[in-house]
Coordinates of C-alpha atoms in Angstrom, one line a residue:
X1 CA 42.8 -31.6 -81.9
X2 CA 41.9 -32.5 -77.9
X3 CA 38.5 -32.4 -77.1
X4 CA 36.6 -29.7 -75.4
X5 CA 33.7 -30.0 -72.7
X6 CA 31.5 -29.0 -75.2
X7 CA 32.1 -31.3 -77.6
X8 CA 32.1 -34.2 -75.2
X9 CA 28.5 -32.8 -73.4
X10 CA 27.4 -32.5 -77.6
X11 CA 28.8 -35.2 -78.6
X12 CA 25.3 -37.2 -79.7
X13 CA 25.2 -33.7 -81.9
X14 CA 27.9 -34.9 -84.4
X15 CA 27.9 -35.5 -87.5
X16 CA 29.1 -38.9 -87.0
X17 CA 26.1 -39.6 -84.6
X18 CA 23.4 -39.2 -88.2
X19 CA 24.4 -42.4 -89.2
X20 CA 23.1 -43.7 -85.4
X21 CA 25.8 -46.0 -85.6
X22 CA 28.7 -46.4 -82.2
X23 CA 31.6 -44.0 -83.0
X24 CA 34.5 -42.1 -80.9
X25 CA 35.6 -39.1 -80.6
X26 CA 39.5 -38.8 -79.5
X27 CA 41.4 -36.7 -77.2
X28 CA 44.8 -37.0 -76.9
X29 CA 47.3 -40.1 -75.9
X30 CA 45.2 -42.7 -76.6
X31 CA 41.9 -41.1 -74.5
X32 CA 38.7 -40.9 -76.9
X33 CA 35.2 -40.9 -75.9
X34 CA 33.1 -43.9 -77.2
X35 CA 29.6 -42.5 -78.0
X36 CA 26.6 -45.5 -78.7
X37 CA 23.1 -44.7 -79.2
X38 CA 20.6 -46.3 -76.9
X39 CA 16.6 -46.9 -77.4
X40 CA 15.8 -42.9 -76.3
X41 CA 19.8 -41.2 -75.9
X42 CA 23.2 -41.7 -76.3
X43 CA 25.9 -42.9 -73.8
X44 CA 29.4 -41.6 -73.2
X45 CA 32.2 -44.1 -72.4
X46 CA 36.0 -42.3 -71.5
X47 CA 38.3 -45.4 -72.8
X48 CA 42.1 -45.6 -73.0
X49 CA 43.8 -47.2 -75.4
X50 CA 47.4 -48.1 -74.7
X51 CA 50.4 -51.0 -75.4
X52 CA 51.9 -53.1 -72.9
X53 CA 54.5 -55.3 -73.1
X54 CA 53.6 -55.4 -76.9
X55 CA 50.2 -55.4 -76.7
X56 CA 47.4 -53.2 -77.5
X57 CA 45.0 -52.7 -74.3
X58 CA 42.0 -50.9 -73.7
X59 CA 40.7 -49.5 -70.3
X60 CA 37.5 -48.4 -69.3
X61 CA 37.5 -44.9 -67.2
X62 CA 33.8 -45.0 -66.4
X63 CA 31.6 -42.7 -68.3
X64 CA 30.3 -39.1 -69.1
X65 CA 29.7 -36.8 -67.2
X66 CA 30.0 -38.9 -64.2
X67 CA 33.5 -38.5 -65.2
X68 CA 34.6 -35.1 -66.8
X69 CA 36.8 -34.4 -69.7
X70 CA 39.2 -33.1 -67.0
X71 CA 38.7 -36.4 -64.4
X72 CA 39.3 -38.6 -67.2
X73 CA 43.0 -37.2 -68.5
X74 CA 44.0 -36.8 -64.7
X75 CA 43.1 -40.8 -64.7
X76 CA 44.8 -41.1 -68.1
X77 CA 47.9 -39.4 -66.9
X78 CA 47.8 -41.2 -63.8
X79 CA 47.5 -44.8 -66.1
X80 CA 50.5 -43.6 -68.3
X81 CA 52.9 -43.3 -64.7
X82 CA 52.2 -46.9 -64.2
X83 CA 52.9 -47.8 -67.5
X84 CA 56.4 -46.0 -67.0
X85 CA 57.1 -47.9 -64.1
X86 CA 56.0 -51.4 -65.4
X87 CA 53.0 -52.1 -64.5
X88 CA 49.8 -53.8 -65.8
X89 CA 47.0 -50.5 -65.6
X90 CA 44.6 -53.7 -66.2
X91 CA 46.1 -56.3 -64.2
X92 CA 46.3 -53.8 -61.2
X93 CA 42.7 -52.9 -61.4
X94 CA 42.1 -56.4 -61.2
X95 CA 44.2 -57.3 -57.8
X96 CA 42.8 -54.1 -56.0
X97 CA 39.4 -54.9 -56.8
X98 CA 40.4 -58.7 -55.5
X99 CA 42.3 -57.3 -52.0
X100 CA 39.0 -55.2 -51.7
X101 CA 36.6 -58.2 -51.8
X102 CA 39.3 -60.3 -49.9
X103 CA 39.4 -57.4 -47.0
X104 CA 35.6 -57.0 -47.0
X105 CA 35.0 -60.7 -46.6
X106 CA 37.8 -60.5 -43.4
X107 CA 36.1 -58.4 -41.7
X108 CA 33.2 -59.8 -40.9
X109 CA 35.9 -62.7 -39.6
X110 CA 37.9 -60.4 -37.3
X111 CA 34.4 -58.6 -35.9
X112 CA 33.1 -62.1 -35.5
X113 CA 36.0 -63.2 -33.5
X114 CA 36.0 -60.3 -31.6
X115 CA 32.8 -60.5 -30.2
X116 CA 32.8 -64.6 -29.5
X117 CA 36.2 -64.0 -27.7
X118 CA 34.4 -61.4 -25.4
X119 CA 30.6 -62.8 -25.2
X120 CA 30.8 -66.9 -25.8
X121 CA 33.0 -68.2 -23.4
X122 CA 30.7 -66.8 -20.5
X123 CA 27.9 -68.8 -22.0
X124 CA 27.4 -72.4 -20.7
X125 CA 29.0 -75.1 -23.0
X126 CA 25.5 -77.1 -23.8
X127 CA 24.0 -74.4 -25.0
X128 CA 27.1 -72.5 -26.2
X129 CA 25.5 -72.8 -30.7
X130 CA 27.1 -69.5 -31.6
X131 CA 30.7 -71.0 -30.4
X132 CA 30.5 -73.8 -32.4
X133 CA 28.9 -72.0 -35.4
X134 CA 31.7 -69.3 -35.7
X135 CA 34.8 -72.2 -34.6
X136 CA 33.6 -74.2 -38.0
X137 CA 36.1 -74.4 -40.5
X138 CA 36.4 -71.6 -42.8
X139 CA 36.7 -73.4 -45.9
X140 CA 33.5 -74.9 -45.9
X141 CA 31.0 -74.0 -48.4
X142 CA 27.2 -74.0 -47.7
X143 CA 25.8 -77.0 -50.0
X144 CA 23.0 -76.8 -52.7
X145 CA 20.1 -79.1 -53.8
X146 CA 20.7 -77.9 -57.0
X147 CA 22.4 -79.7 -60.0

């Protein structure tokens, strides 16, 4: 039986939740609701169990009630297209989150390079720091005194 809003807002109510021990309550095509008691409450986990190439996977949809009953199978219907279409739920999340932190790292690069190609070639070469801060190599890593 699919869970209701009700049961997922109540869901430290249970019966299962007397023993105080982690349990889940389950939705429908492979959604369930992890429930774990903390020191003074409970938290809500929306995970997704599902096979790929095989395997059994589980995915993380965030947790309740930042996500709803209703948010969570949109994302779970949503996960199940790319699983039609052969591809990785898991391994995607990973590469967007990467091209996200890639693109954010860029930026500062373009902005930077923007501004030195309109401001630091009118400065004087002696005293021209900036230019040769922003023309250093990119690959090079700050160095620690640490071990």
């Amino acid at each position: 039986m699919p869970l209701s809003d009700t049961a997922c807002k109540n869901a430290h109510k249970h019966v299962k939740a007397a023993t105080g021990k982690a349990f889940t309550l389950f939705d429908d095509k492979g959604l369930h609701l992890l429930v774990k008691p903390l020191k003074d409450s409970w938290a809500k986990w929306w995970r997704l169990k599902y096979r790929f190439n095989g395997k059994d996977c589980l995915l993380s949809l965030g947790t309740y009630p930042e996500i709803s009953l209703q948010q969570a199978r949109e994302q779970r219907d949503g996960i199940r297209k790319q699983i039609a279409g052969g591809i990785n739920p898991s391994e995607n999340r990973k590469a967007v989150k990467s091209s996200k932190a890639n693109s954010a790292t860029n930026s500062f690069e373009i902005i930077a390079r923007e501004w030195g190609g309109k401001k630091v070639n009118d400065w004087e070469e002696k005293n021209n720091r900036s230019k040769r801060m922003l023309e250093r190599k990119a690959d090079s890593t700050p160095k620690c005194n640490r071990p």
